[in-house]
Tab-separated table of C-alpha atoms in Angstrom:
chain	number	residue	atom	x	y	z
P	1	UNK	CA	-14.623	-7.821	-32.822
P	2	UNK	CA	-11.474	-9.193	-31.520
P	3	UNK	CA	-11.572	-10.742	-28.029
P	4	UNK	CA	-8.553	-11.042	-25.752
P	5	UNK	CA	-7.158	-13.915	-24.095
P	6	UNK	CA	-8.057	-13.881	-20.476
P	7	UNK	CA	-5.196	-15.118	-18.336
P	8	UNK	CA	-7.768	-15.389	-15.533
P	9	UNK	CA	-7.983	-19.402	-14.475
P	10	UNK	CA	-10.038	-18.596	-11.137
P	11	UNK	CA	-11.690	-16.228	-9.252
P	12	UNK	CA	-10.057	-17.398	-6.033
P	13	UNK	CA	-7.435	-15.042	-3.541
P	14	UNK	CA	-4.689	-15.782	-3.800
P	15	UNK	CA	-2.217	-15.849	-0.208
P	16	UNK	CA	1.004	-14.547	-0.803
P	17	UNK	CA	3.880	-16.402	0.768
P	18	UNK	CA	6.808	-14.062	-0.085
P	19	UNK	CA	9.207	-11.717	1.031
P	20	UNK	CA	7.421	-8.815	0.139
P	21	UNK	CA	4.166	-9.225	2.344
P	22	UNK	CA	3.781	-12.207	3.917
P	23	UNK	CA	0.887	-13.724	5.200
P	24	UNK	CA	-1.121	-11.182	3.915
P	25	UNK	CA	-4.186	-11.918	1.386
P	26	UNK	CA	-3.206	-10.392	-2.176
P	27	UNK	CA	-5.620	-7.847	-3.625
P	28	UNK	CA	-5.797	-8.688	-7.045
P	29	UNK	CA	-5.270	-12.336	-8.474
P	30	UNK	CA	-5.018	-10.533	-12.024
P	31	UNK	CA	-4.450	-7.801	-13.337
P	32	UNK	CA	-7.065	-5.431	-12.566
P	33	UNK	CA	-8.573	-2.183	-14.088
P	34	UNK	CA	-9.099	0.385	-11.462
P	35	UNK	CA	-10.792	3.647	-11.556
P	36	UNK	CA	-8.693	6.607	-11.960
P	37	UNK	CA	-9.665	9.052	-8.464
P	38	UNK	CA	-8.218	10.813	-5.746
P	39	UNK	CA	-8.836	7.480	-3.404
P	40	UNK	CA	-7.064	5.357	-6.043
P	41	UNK	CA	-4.524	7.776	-7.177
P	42	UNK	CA	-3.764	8.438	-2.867
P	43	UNK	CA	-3.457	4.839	-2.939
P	44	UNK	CA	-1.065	3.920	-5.054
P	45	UNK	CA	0.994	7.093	-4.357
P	46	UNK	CA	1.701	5.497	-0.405
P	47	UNK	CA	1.815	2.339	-1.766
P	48	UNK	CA	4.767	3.446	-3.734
P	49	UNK	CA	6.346	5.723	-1.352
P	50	UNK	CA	6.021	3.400	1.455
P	51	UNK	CA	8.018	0.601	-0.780
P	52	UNK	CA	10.541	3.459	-2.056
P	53	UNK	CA	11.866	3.431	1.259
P	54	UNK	CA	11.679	-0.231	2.763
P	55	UNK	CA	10.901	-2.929	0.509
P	56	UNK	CA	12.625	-2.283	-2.429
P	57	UNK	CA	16.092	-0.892	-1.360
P	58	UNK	CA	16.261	-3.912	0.581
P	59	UNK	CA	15.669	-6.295	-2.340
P	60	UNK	CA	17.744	-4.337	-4.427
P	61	UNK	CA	20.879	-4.494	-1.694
P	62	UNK	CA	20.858	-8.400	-0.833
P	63	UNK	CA	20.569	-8.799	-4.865
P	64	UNK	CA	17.022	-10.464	-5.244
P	65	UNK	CA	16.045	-11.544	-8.296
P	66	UNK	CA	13.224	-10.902	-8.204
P	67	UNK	CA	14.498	-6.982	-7.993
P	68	UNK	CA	13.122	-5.486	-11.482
P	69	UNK	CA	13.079	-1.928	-13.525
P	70	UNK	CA	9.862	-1.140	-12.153
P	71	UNK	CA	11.104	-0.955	-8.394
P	72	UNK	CA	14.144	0.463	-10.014
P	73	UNK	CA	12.319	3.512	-11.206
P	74	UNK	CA	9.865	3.905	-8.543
P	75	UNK	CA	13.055	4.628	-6.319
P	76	UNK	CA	13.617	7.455	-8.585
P	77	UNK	CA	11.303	9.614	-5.856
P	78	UNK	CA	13.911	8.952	-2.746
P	79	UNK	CA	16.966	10.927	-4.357
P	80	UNK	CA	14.135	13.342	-5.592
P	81	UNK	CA	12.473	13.799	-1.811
P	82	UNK	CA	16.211	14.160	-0.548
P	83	UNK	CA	17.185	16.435	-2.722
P	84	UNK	CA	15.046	18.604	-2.354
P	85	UNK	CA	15.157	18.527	1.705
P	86	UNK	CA	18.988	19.296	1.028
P	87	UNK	CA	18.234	22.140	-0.948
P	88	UNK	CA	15.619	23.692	1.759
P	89	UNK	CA	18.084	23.100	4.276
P	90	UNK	CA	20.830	24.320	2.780
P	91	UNK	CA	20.329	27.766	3.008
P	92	UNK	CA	19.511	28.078	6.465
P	93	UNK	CA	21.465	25.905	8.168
P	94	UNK	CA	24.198	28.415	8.587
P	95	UNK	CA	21.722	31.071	9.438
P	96	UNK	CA	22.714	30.941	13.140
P	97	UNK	CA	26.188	32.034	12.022
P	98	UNK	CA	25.180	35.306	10.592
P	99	UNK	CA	24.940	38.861	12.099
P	100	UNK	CA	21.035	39.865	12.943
P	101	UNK	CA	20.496	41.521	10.201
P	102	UNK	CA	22.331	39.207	7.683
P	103	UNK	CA	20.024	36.308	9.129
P	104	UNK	CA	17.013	38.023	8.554
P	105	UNK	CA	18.114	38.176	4.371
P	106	UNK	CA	19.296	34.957	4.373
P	107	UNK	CA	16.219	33.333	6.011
P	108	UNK	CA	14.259	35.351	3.749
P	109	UNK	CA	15.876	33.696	0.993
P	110	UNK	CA	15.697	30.398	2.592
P	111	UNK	CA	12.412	30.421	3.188
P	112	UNK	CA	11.950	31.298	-0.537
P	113	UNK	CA	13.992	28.786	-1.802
P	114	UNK	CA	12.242	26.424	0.272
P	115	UNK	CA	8.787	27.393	-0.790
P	116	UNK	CA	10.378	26.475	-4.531
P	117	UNK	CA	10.968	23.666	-3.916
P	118	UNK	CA	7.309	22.821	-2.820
P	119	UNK	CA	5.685	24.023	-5.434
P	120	UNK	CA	7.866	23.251	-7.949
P	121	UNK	CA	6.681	19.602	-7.234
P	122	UNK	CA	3.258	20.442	-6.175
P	123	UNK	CA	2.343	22.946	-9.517
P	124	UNK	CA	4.453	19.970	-11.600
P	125	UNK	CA	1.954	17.393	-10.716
P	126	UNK	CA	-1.110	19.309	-9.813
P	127	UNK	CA	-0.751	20.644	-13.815
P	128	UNK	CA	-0.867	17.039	-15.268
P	129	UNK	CA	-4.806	17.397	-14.642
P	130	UNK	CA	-5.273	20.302	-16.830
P	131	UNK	CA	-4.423	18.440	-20.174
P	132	UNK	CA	-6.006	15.034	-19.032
P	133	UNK	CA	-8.977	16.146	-17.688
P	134	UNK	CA	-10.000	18.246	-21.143
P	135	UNK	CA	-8.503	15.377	-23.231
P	136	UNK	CA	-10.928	12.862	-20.819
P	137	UNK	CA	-13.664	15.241	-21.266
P	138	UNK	CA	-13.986	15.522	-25.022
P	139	UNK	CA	-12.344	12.350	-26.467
P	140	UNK	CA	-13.492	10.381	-23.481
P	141	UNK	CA	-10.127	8.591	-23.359
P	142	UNK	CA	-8.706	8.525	-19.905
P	143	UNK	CA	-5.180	8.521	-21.194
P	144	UNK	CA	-4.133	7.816	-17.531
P	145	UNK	CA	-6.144	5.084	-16.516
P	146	UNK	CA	-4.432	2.778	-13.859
P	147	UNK	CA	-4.209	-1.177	-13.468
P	148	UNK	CA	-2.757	-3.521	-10.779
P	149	UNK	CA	-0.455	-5.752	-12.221
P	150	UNK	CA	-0.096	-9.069	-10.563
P	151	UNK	CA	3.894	-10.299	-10.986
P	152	UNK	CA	4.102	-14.283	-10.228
P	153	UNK	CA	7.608	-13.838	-8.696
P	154	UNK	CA	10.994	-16.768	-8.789
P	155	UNK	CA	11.272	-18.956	-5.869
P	156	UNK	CA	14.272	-17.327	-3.006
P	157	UNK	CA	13.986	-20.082	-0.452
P	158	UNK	CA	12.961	-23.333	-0.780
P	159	UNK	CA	10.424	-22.826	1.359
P	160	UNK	CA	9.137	-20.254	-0.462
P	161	UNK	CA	5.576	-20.716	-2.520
P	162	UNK	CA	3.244	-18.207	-4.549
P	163	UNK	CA	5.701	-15.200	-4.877
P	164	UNK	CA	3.954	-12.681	-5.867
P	165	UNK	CA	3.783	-8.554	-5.923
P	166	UNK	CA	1.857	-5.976	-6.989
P	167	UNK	CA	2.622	-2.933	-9.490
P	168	UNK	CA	0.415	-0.409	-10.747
P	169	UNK	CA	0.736	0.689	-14.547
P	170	UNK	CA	-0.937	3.026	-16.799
P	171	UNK	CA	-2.638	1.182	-19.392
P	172	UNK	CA	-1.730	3.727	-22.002
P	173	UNK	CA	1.866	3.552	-20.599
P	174	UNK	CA	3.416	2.280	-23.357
P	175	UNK	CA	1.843	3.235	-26.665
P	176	UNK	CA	3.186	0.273	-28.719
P	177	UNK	CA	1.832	-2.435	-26.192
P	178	UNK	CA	-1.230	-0.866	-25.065
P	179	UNK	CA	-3.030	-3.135	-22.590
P	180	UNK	CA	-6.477	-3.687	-24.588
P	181	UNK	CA	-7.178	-6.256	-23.101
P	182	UNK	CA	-8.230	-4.819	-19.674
P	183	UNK	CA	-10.506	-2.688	-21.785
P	184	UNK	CA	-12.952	-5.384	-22.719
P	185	UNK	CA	-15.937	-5.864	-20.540
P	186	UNK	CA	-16.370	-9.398	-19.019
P	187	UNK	CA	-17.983	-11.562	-22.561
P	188	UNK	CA	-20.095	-13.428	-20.048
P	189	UNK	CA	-22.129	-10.254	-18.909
P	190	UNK	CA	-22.125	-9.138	-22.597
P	191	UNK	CA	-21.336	-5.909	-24.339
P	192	UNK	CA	-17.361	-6.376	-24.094
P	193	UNK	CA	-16.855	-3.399	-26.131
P	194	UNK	CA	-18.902	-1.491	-24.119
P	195	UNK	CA	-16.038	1.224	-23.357
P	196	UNK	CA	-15.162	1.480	-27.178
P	197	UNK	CA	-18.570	2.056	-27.924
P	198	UNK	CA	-18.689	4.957	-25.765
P	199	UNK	CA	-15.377	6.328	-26.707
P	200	UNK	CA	-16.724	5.920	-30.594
P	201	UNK	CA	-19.711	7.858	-30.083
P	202	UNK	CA	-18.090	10.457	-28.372
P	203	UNK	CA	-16.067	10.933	-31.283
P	204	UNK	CA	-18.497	11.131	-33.761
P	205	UNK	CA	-18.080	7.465	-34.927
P	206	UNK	CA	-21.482	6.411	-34.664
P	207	UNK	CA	-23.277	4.081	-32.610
P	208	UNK	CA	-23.604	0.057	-32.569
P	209	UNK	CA	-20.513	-0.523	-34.530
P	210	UNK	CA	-19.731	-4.314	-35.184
P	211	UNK	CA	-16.004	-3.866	-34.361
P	212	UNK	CA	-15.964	-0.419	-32.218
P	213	UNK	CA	-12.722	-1.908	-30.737
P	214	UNK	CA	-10.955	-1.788	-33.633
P	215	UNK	CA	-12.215	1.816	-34.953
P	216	UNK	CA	-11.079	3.120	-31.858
P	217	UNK	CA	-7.755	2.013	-31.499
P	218	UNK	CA	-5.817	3.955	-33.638
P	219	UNK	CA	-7.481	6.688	-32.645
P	220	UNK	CA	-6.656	6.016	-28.578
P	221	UNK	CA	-3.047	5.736	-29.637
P	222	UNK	CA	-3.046	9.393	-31.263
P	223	UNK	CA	-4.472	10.696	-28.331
P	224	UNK	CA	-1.836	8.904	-25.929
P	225	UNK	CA	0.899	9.998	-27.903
P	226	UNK	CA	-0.390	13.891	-28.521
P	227	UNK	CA	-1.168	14.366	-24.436
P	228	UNK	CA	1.955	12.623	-23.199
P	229	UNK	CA	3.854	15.574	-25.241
P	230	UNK	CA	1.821	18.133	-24.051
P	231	UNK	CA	1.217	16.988	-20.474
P	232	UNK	CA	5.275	16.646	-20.417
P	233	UNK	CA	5.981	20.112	-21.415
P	234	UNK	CA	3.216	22.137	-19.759
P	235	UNK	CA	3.637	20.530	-16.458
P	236	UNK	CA	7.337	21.838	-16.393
P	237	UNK	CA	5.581	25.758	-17.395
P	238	UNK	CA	3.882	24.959	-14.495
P	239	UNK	CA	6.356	23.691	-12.248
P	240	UNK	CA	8.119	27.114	-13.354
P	241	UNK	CA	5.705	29.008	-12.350
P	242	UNK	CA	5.865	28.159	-9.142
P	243	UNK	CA	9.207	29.033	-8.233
P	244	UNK	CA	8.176	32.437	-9.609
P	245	UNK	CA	5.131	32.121	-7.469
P	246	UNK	CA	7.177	31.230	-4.184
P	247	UNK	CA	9.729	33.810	-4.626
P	248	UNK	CA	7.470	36.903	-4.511
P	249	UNK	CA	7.534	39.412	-1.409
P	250	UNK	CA	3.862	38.700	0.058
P	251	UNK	CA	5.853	35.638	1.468
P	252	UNK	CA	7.516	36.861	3.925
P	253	UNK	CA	4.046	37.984	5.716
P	254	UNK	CA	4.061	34.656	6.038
P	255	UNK	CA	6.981	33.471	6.655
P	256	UNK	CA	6.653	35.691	10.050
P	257	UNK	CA	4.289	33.573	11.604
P	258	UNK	CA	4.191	30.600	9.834
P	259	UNK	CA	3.832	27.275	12.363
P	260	UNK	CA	3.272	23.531	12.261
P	261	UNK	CA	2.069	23.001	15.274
P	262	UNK	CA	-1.105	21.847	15.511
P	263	UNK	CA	-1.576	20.889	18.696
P	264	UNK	CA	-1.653	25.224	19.280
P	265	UNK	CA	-4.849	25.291	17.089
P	266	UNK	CA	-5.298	29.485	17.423
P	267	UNK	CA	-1.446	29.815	15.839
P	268	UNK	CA	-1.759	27.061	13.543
P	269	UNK	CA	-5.230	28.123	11.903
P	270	UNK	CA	-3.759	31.888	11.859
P	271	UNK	CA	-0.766	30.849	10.499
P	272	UNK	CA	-2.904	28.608	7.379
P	273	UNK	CA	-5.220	32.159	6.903
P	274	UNK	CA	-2.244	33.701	6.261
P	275	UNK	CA	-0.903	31.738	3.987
P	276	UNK	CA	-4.063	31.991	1.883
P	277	UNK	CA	-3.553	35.477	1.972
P	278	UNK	CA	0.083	35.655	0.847
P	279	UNK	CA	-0.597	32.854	-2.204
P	280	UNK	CA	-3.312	35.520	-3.481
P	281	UNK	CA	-1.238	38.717	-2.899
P	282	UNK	CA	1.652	36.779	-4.578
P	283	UNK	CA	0.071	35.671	-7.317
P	284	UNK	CA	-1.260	39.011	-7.821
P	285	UNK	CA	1.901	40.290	-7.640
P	286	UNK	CA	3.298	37.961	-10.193
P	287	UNK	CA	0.888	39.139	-12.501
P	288	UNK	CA	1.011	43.171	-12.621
P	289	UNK	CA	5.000	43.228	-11.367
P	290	UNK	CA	5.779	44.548	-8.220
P	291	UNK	CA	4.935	48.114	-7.479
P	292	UNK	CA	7.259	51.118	-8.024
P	293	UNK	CA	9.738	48.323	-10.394
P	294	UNK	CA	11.619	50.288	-12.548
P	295	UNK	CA	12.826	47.334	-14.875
P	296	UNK	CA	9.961	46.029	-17.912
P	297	UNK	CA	11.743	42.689	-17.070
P	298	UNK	CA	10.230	42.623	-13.694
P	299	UNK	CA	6.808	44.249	-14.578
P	300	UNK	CA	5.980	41.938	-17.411
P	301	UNK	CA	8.411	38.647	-16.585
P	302	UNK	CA	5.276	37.187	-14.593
P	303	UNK	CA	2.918	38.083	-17.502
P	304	UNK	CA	5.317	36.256	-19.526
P	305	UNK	CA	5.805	33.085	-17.717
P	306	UNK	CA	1.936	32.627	-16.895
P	307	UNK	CA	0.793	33.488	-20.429
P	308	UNK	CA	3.505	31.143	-21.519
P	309	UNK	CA	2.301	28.166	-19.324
P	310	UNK	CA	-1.166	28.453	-20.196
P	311	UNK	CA	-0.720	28.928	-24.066
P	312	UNK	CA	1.678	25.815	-24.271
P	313	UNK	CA	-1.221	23.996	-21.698
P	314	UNK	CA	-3.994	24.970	-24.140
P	315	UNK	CA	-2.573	24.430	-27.532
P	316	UNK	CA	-1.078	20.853	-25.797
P	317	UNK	CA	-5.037	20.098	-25.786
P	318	UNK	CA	-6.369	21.279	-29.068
P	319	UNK	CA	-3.445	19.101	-30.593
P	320	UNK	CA	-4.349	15.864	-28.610
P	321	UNK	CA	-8.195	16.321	-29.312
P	322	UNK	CA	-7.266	16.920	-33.091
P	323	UNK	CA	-8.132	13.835	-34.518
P	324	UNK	CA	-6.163	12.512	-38.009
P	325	UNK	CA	-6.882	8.641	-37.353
P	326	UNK	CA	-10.322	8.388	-37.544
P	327	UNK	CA	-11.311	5.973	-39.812
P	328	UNK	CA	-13.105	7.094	-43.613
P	329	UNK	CA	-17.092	6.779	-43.519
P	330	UNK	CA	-17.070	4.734	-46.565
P	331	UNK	CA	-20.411	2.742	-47.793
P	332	UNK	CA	-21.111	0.473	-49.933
P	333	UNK	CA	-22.753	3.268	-52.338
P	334	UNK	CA	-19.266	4.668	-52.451
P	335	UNK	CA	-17.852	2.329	-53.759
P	336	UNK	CA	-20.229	0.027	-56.018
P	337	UNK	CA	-22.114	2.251	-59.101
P	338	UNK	CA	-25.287	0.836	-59.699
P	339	UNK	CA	-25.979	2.490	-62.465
P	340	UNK	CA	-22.706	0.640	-64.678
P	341	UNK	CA	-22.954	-2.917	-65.849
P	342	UNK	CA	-21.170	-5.331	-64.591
P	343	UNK	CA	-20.111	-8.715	-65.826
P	344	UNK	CA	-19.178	-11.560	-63.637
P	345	UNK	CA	-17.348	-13.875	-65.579
């Protein structure tokens, strides 16, 4: 077994005295595995929308140095939420300008293209789950397992003192520099390997391996690079099939009374019953065509796009659970023949 270097030189808090939260305690004073649920992933989804908007745009305007890629690319979601608030305005912010009747179309429309919008986003993401959660289940590699990565920052000011900031990473994120390290279990409580071992016998590797770490590894690395391919292109299926899903005519039952205000709890709960009601009759309708459709395009375009979405989805997880790395059971039978004479010379 191969043991990491731990870059950990206390267990203390450290206070961070930066520009990015001051005076607050930091949460980590190393990089840290954390476990991949809804509380964690909610968590580090504000954390990053919150800076998106604020922190970073500011370091990135008065020219910080401390201003990296990661910050850089985590902005990527402002143009993206903007965007796509342009596009759902677009279309009805001239409604007012129409004749009755020509409103009525164009908000229909609107309202459509709106709805998109939503769930081309929502579907997108939401889809991600359906190739890691059967890769999880019968590799047991979490292919997107998150870590807090603690960045010791350059001094700004002079008064300045223990810059630091937090990121959160994949640890499969990059397949080349895979962060092993965070895999091994503390060697003080024993059993460092403990979450090869389990990933080993899941596979059909055996169990109490000497070096489980390093029987594993090539195989975690086919599995990253097998579900990143098939999590890319079946989340974009997906995210195509909602638009088709929004664009359907059980919508605009809904769009008649939708209402986000809360504070009128009778219209706002009829308004959510209803939109239950539309997503089924619309997906319904996606799926047979809409009635008394004289074009095969229509009738069997929703057939098409859902089939398609779910084949690319399922044969994305038979490839990343198809295994070519795993290492040759080899003994020592194998390869020494008793049964020959040998000289040693």
């Amino acid at each position: 077994m191969i043991l990491p270097v731990n870059s950990n030189f206390n267990d203390k808090k450290i206070l961070f005295g930066g520009n990015e939260d001051k005076g607050k305690k930091i949460p980590y004073d190393r990089d840290t595995l954390l476990e991949n649920n809804f509380s964690t992933r909610s968590r580090i989804a504000l954390d990053k929308l919150t800076k998106s908007f604020t922190v970073y745009p500011a370091k990135g305007l008065k020219g910080s140095i401390n201003s990296n890629f990661y910050e850089f690319l985590t902005m990527g979601i402002v143009p993206y939420l903007v965007g796509s608030g342009t596009l759902m305005a677009v279309f009805n912010s001239a409604n007012k300008y129409f004749s009755p009747f020509e409103k009525m179309k164009a908000s229909s429309l609107g309202n459509k293209m709106a709805l998109g919008v939503l769930f081309y986003g929502l579907f997108k993401s939401i889809s991600q789950s359906f190739t890691n959660l059967p890769v999880k289940w019968i590799t047991g590699i979490d292919t997107q397992l998150p870590y807090a990565k603690v960045n010791y920052q350059l001094q700004e000011r002079p008064e300045d003192s223990d810059l630091m900031s937090i990121e959160y990473h994949k640890v499969g994120e990059s397949v080349d520099f895979t962060r092993w390290d965070l895999l091994y279990k503390d060697h003080k409580v024993g059993n460092e390997n403990e979450i090869f071992d389990k990933i080993a016998k899941k596979n059909g590797l055996g169990e109490n391996l000497n070096d489980s770490d390093q029987e594993v590894k090539p195989i975690y690395k086919e599995v990253l690079v097998k579900s990143n391919l098939a999590r890319t292109i079946s989340s974009y299926m997906w995210a195509a099939t909602g638009v088709a899903l929004a664009f359907q005519k059980p919508w605009e039952n809904y769009f008649r009374v939708a209402t986000l205000k809360f504070w009128k709890p009778n219209d706002f709960i009829h308004s959510l019953k209803v939109f239950g009601e539309s997503f089924v009759d619309s997906a319904k309708e996606l799926y047979k065509g809409r009635e008394h459709s004289f074009s095969k395009l229509e009738r069997y375009s929703g057939k098409l796009i859902l089939g398609t979405a779910l084949g690319v989805t399922i044969l994305g997880v038979l490839n990343a659970v198809h295994l070519t790395k795993k290492p040759a059971k080899v003994t020592a039978n194998d390869v020494m023949d008793k049964h020959r004479e040998s000289v040693v010379s």
